[in-house]
Coordinates of N, CA and C in Angstrom, one line a residue:
M1 N 72.8 62.2 78.2 CA 73.4 63.6 78.1 C 73.3 64.7 79.3
K2 N 74.7 64.7 80.4 CA 74.7 65.7 81.1 C 74.6 66.7 80.7
T3 N 73.9 67.7 81.4 CA 73.8 69.5 81.2 C 75.5 70.3 81.5
T4 N 75.0 70.9 81.3 CA 75.8 72.0 81.8 C 76.3 72.2 83.6
F5 N 74.7 72.5 84.0 CA 74.3 72.8 85.6 C 74.6 71.2 86.0
D6 N 74.4 69.6 85.5 CA 74.4 68.8 86.0 C 76.0 68.6 86.5
V7 N 76.9 68.6 85.6 CA 78.4 69.0 85.6 C 78.6 69.8 86.8
S8 N 78.3 71.0 86.8 CA 78.5 72.7 87.7 C 78.3 72.1 89.0
D9 N 76.7 71.2 89.3 CA 76.7 70.8 90.5 C 77.4 70.0 90.7
K10 N 77.4 68.8 90.1 CA 78.7 67.8 90.9 C 80.0 68.1 91.0
L11 N 80.5 68.9 90.8 CA 81.5 69.4 90.9 C 82.1 70.3 92.4
F12 N 80.7 71.2 92.3 CA 80.1 72.4 93.4 C 80.0 70.8 94.9
E13 N 79.5 69.7 94.6 CA 79.3 69.0 95.3 C 80.6 68.0 95.9
L14 N 81.6 67.9 94.7 CA 82.6 67.4 95.4 C 83.6 68.4 95.9
Y15 N 83.4 69.3 95.4 CA 84.2 70.3 96.7 C 83.9 70.5 98.2
H16 N 82.7 70.2 97.9 CA 82.8 70.9 99.3 C 82.6 69.5 99.9
R17 N 82.0 68.3 99.5 CA 82.7 67.1 100.1 C 83.8 67.2 100.5
V18 N 85.0 67.4 100.0 CA 86.7 67.4 100.4 C 87.4 68.3 100.7
H19 N 86.2 69.5 100.9 CA 86.8 70.4 101.8 C 86.2 70.0 103.1
R20 N 85.0 70.0 103.3 CA 84.5 68.9 104.6 C 85.6 68.2 105.1
L21 N 85.4 67.3 104.1 CA 86.4 66.4 104.9 C 87.9 66.6 104.9
I22 N 88.3 67.2 104.6 CA 90.0 67.6 104.3 C 89.5 68.4 105.7
N23 N 89.2 69.6 106.2 CA 88.6 70.5 107.3 C 88.5 69.4 108.7
Q24 N 88.0 68.9 108.6 CA 87.5 67.8 109.6 C 88.4 67.2 110.0
S25 N 89.8 66.8 108.7 CA 90.9 66.0 109.5 C 92.2 66.8 109.7
M26 N 92.0 68.1 109.1 CA 93.3 69.2 109.5 C 92.8 69.2 111.2
T27 N 91.7 69.9 111.4 CA 90.7 70.1 112.8 C 91.8 69.3 113.8
E28 N 91.4 68.2 113.2 CA 91.8 66.7 114.4 C 92.7 67.2 114.4
E29 N 94.0 67.8 114.0 CA 95.7 67.7 113.9 C 95.3 68.4 114.4
G30 N 94.5 70.0 115.1 CA 95.0 70.9 115.2 C 94.8 72.5 114.3
V31 N 94.6 72.8 113.8 CA 94.1 73.6 112.4 C 93.5 73.6 111.6
S32 N 92.5 74.6 111.6 CA 91.5 73.8 110.7 C 91.5 74.4 109.1
L33 N 91.4 74.5 108.0 CA 91.6 74.4 106.9 C 91.7 76.0 106.4
A34 N 90.1 76.9 107.5 CA 90.8 77.8 107.3 C 91.7 79.2 107.6
R35 N 92.3 78.0 109.3 CA 93.4 78.6 109.4 C 94.7 78.7 109.2
S36 N 94.6 77.2 108.1 CA 96.2 77.2 107.5 C 96.3 78.0 106.3
K37 N 95.3 78.4 105.7 CA 95.4 79.5 105.0 C 96.1 80.3 105.0
F38 N 96.4 80.5 106.6 CA 96.5 82.3 107.1 C 98.1 82.0 107.0
L39 N 98.4 80.4 107.8 CA 99.1 80.4 108.1 C 100.4 79.9 106.8
F40 N 99.8 79.1 106.0 CA 100.6 78.9 104.3 C 100.8 80.0 104.3
F41 N 99.9 81.2 103.8 CA 100.1 82.0 103.8 C 101.9 82.7 104.0
L42 N 101.9 82.8 105.5 CA 102.9 83.5 106.3 C 104.4 82.3 106.5
N43 N 104.1 81.6 106.0 CA 105.2 80.9 105.8 C 105.8 80.7 105.0
K44 N 105.0 81.1 103.9 CA 105.7 81.2 102.6 C 105.8 82.6 102.3
L45 N 105.7 83.4 102.5 CA 105.9 84.9 102.3 C 106.5 85.8 103.0
G46 N 106.6 85.1 104.5 CA 107.5 85.4 105.4 C 106.2 86.7 106.0
P47 N 106.9 87.8 107.4 CA 105.9 88.6 107.6 C 105.5 89.2 106.8
C48 N 104.5 90.2 106.8 CA 103.7 90.5 106.7 C 102.5 91.7 107.5
R49 N 101.9 92.9 106.5 CA 101.0 93.5 107.5 C 99.6 92.5 107.6
S50 N 98.9 92.5 108.1 CA 97.4 92.2 107.8 C 96.9 92.5 106.9
T51 N 96.9 93.7 106.4 CA 96.1 94.4 105.1 C 96.5 93.4 104.0
D52 N 98.2 93.1 103.9 CA 98.6 92.3 102.8 C 97.9 90.9 102.7
I53 N 97.5 90.4 104.2 CA 97.3 89.0 104.0 C 95.6 89.4 103.6
A54 N 95.1 90.0 103.7 CA 93.8 90.9 103.6 C 93.8 90.7 102.2
C55 N 94.7 91.5 101.2 CA 94.0 91.7 99.9 C 94.7 90.0 99.3
A56 N 96.0 89.6 99.9 CA 96.1 88.0 99.2 C 95.2 86.9 99.2
L57 N 94.5 87.4 100.0 CA 93.7 86.2 100.0 C 91.9 86.8 100.1
N58 N 92.0 87.2 99.6 CA 90.7 88.3 99.3 C 89.9 88.1 100.6
F59 N 90.1 88.7 101.9 CA 89.4 88.6 102.5 C 89.2 89.8 103.6
A60 N 88.1 90.2 104.3 CA 87.6 91.7 104.9 C 88.6 91.7 105.6
P61 N 89.0 93.1 106.1 CA 90.3 93.2 106.9 C 89.6 92.6 108.1
R62 N 88.6 93.0 108.7 CA 88.8 92.7 110.1 C 87.8 91.1 110.2
T63 N 87.8 90.4 108.7 CA 87.8 88.6 109.4 C 89.7 88.7 109.7
V64 N 90.3 88.9 108.8 CA 92.1 89.5 109.1 C 92.1 89.0 110.3
T65 N 92.3 90.0 110.4 CA 91.9 90.8 112.1 C 91.5 89.9 113.2
E66 N 90.8 89.2 112.9 CA 89.8 88.4 114.2 C 90.4 87.1 113.9
A67 N 91.1 86.5 112.5 CA 91.5 85.5 112.4 C 93.4 85.5 113.2
I68 N 93.7 86.2 112.8 CA 95.0 86.6 113.4 C 94.9 87.0 114.6
D69 N 94.0 87.3 115.3 CA 93.5 87.3 116.9 C 93.9 86.1 117.7
G70 N 92.8 85.0 117.4 CA 93.0 83.7 117.4 C 94.1 82.8 117.0
L71 N 94.8 83.0 116.5 CA 96.0 82.8 115.9 C 97.4 83.4 116.6
E72 N 97.1 84.5 117.1 CA 97.7 84.7 118.0 C 97.8 84.6 119.5
R73 N 96.5 84.4 119.4 CA 96.2 83.7 121.3 C 96.8 82.2 121.5
D74 N 96.6 81.6 120.6 CA 97.0 80.4 120.0 C 98.5 80.0 120.1
K75 N 99.5 81.3 119.9 CA 100.7 80.9 120.1 C 101.0 80.8 118.6
L76 N 100.7 80.7 117.3 CA 100.9 80.1 116.5 C 101.1 81.1 115.2
V77 N 101.3 82.4 115.3 CA 101.3 83.9 115.0 C 101.8 84.5 116.1
V78 N 102.3 85.6 115.7 CA 102.7 87.2 116.7 C 103.4 88.1 116.0
R79 N 102.7 89.3 116.8 CA 102.1 90.8 116.0 C 103.2 91.7 116.7
Q80 N 104.1 92.2 115.7 CA 105.2 93.0 116.2 C 105.3 94.4 115.2
P81 N 105.6 96.0 116.1 CA 105.7 96.7 115.4 C 106.1 96.5 114.5
D82 N 105.6 97.4 113.2 CA 106.3 97.8 111.9 C 107.2 98.9 112.3
P83 N 108.2 98.4 111.7 CA 109.5 99.3 111.4 C 109.1 100.1 111.4
E84 N 108.8 100.8 109.7 CA 108.4 101.9 109.1 C 107.2 102.4 109.1
D85 N 106.2 101.8 109.5 CA 104.5 102.9 110.0 C 104.3 102.9 111.2
R86 N 104.7 103.3 112.6 CA 104.4 102.8 114.1 C 102.9 101.8 113.8
R87 N 101.9 102.8 113.4 CA 100.7 102.7 113.5 C 100.3 101.1 113.3
A88 N 100.8 100.5 112.5 CA 101.1 98.8 112.0 C 101.7 98.1 112.4
K89 N 101.1 96.8 112.5 CA 102.0 95.2 113.2 C 102.0 94.4 111.6
I90 N 103.3 93.9 112.0 CA 103.6 92.7 110.9 C 103.1 92.1 111.9
V91 N 103.0 90.5 111.2 CA 102.2 89.4 111.5 C 103.6 88.5 111.2
S92 N 103.8 87.4 111.8 CA 104.8 86.5 111.7 C 104.2 85.1 112.1
I93 N 104.8 83.8 111.2 CA 104.3 82.4 112.1 C 105.4 82.3 113.2
T94 N 105.0 81.7 114.3 CA 105.9 81.1 115.2 C 106.4 79.5 115.0
D95 N 107.4 79.6 115.6 CA 107.7 78.1 115.5 C 106.9 77.3 115.8
V96 N 105.6 77.5 116.7 CA 104.7 76.6 117.2 C 103.5 76.2 115.9
G97 N 103.2 77.3 116.0 CA 102.5 78.2 113.7 C 102.8 76.9 112.8
R98 N 104.6 77.1 112.4 CA 104.9 76.1 111.7 C 104.8 74.7 111.9
I99 N 104.9 74.0 113.2 CA 104.7 72.9 113.9 C 103.3 72.1 113.7
A100 N 102.0 73.0 113.5 CA 100.9 72.8 113.6 C 100.8 72.6 112.1
L101 N 101.1 73.6 111.0 CA 100.9 73.3 109.7 C 100.9 72.1 109.3
E102 N 102.3 71.8 109.9 CA 103.2 70.6 108.8 C 102.1 69.4 109.4
A103 N 101.6 69.7 110.9 CA 101.0 68.4 111.3 C 99.8 68.1 110.3
A104 N 99.3 69.6 110.1 CA 97.6 69.1 109.8 C 97.8 69.0 107.9
E105 N 99.2 69.5 107.3 CA 99.2 69.4 106.3 C 99.1 67.7 105.5
H106 N 99.5 66.9 106.6 CA 99.8 65.4 106.4 C 98.5 64.8 106.2
P107 N 97.4 65.2 107.2 CA 96.9 64.6 106.7 C 95.6 65.3 105.6
R108 N 95.7 66.5 105.0 CA 95.6 67.0 103.9 C 95.5 65.7 102.3
K109 N 97.4 66.2 102.5 CA 97.5 65.4 101.2 C 97.3 63.9 101.5
Q110 N 97.7 63.6 102.4 CA 96.8 62.0 102.4 C 95.4 62.0 101.9
L111 N 95.0 62.3 102.4 CA 92.8 62.3 101.8 C 93.5 63.1 99.9
I112 N 93.9 63.7 100.0 CA 93.9 64.5 98.6 C 94.1 63.0 97.3
E113 N 95.3 62.5 98.2 CA 96.1 61.2 97.4 C 94.9 59.9 97.1
E114 N 94.1 59.7 98.6 CA 93.4 58.6 98.4 C 92.2 59.0 98.2
I115 N 91.6 60.2 97.6 CA 90.6 60.9 97.0 C 91.2 60.7 95.6
F116 N 92.0 61.3 94.7 CA 92.3 61.2 93.2 C 92.7 59.8 93.2
S117 N 93.2 59.0 94.0 CA 93.7 57.2 93.5 C 92.7 56.3 93.2
A118 N 91.5 57.3 92.7 CA 90.5 56.9 92.2 C 90.4 56.8 90.1
L119 N 91.2 57.6 89.6 CA 91.7 58.0 89.2 C 93.0 57.0 88.3
D120 N 92.9 57.0 87.3 CA 94.3 56.3 86.3 C 95.3 57.9 86.2
D121 N 96.4 57.2 85.4 CA 97.1 58.6 85.2 C 96.5 59.3 84.0
E122 N 96.2 58.7 83.3 CA 95.2 59.2 81.5 C 93.8 60.2 82.2
Q123 N 93.8 59.8 83.2 CA 92.2 60.7 83.7 C 92.5 61.3 84.9
L124 N 93.8 61.8 85.1 CA 94.2 62.2 86.5 C 94.5 63.9 84.7
D125 N 95.2 63.6 84.4 CA 96.3 64.4 83.3 C 94.8 64.7 82.3
Q126 N 93.7 64.1 81.5 CA 92.3 64.6 81.4 C 92.2 66.3 82.4
L127 N 91.4 65.5 84.1 CA 91.0 65.9 84.8 C 91.4 67.4 84.7
Y128 N 93.0 67.5 85.4 CA 93.9 68.6 84.9 C 93.5 69.5 83.4
E129 N 93.0 68.8 82.9 CA 93.4 69.9 81.5 C 91.9 70.1 81.5
I130 N 91.5 70.3 81.9 CA 89.4 70.3 81.6 C 89.6 71.2 83.4
V131 N 90.0 71.0 84.1 CA 89.7 72.0 84.7 C 90.6 73.6 84.4
S132 N 92.1 73.5 83.9 CA 92.5 74.4 83.7 C 91.6 75.3 82.8
K133 N 90.9 74.5 82.2 CA 90.5 75.1 80.8 C 89.3 76.1 81.4
L134 N 88.5 75.4 81.9 CA 87.4 76.4 83.3 C 88.2 77.3 84.0
V135 N 89.5 77.0 84.8 CA 89.7 78.6 85.0 C 89.9 79.6 84.1
R136 N 90.9 79.1 83.4 CA 91.1 80.1 82.1 C 90.0 81.1 81.7
R137 N 88.8 79.9 81.4 CA 87.1 80.5 81.2 C 87.2 81.6 82.4
T138 N 87.4 81.0 83.9 CA 86.3 81.7 84.7 C 87.4 83.7 85.0
D139 N 88.9 83.4 84.6 CA 89.7 84.0 84.6 C 89.3 85.4 83.6
E140 N 88.9 85.3 82.4 CA 88.5 85.5 81.3 C 87.7 86.7 81.4
I141 N 86.0 85.7 81.6 CA 84.7 86.5 82.5 C 85.0 87.1 83.6
R142 N 86.0 87.0 83.9 CA 86.0 88.0 85.5 C 86.3 89.1 85.2
E143 N 88.1 89.2 84.2 CA 88.5 90.3 83.1 C 87.6 90.8 82.4
R144 N 86.6 90.6 82.1 CA 86.1 91.1 80.9 C 84.6 91.8 81.9
R145 N 84.3 91.8 83.0 CA 83.5 92.1 83.8 C 83.9 93.2 84.0
E146 N 85.4 93.1 84.5 CA 86.1 94.8 85.6 C 86.1 95.5 84.0
Q147 N 86.6 95.0 83.1 CA 86.8 96.1 82.1 C 85.6 96.4 82.2
D148 N 84.7 95.8 82.1 CA 83.2 96.6 81.7 C 82.3 97.6 82.9
E149 N 83.2 97.0 84.4 CA 83.2 98.2 85.0 C 83.6 99.0 85.6
A150 N 85.0 99.4 84.8 CA 85.8 100.6 84.4 C 85.1 101.4 83.6
I151 N 84.5 101.2 83.0 CA 83.8 102.0 81.6 C 82.7 102.3 81.6
P152 N 82.7 104.0 82.1 CA 81.1 104.2 82.7 C 80.2 104.5 81.6
P153 N 78.8 104.2 82.3 CA 77.8 103.9 81.1 C 77.6 105.6 80.6
A154 N 77.5 105.1 78.8 CA 76.9 106.5 78.7 C 75.6 107.4 79.2
T155 N 75.9 108.9 79.2 CA 74.7 109.3 79.5 C 74.0 110.0 77.9
A156 N 72.9 109.8 78.7 CA 71.8 110.9 77.5 C 72.0 111.6 76.7
A157 N 72.9 112.7 77.0 CA 73.7 113.3 76.4 C 74.5 113.1 75.3
E158 N 75.3 111.8 75.6 CA 76.7 111.3 73.9 C 76.1 110.4 73.7
V159 N 74.6 109.9 73.9 CA 74.0 109.1 72.8 C 73.4 109.5 71.4

């Protein structure tokens, strides 16, 4: 019988292998997996500030600024003044960015289909349920930890 650590290690191994394979294929089409996250976000939600992107993608503001610099240099996004705050900029995906994102999405989807074709429909449903259950559990743990951090520890005088 496999231990939870055996299964966990295998899940991480799968994640990293899939990530590398997809990133390689997408990069060959012109947009890495990391860059596609920014473009996908902007394409889906529309123009926004870099701070909104950092918050939504859980990246450090500096990381987002550097990524946007590169995307802008490659004409995939454009920055324009924020009409509500002249100190801020609004970032938008360009038509070139949309075309690049679409071209990179094709090999990603194709690889995912090819990888998961190893499973029949029943196995795919089972895997979905198992992974969903683990996602819910991680959310519960994260929420509990956030609540624990919000509660100040008792002082010696209170005890």
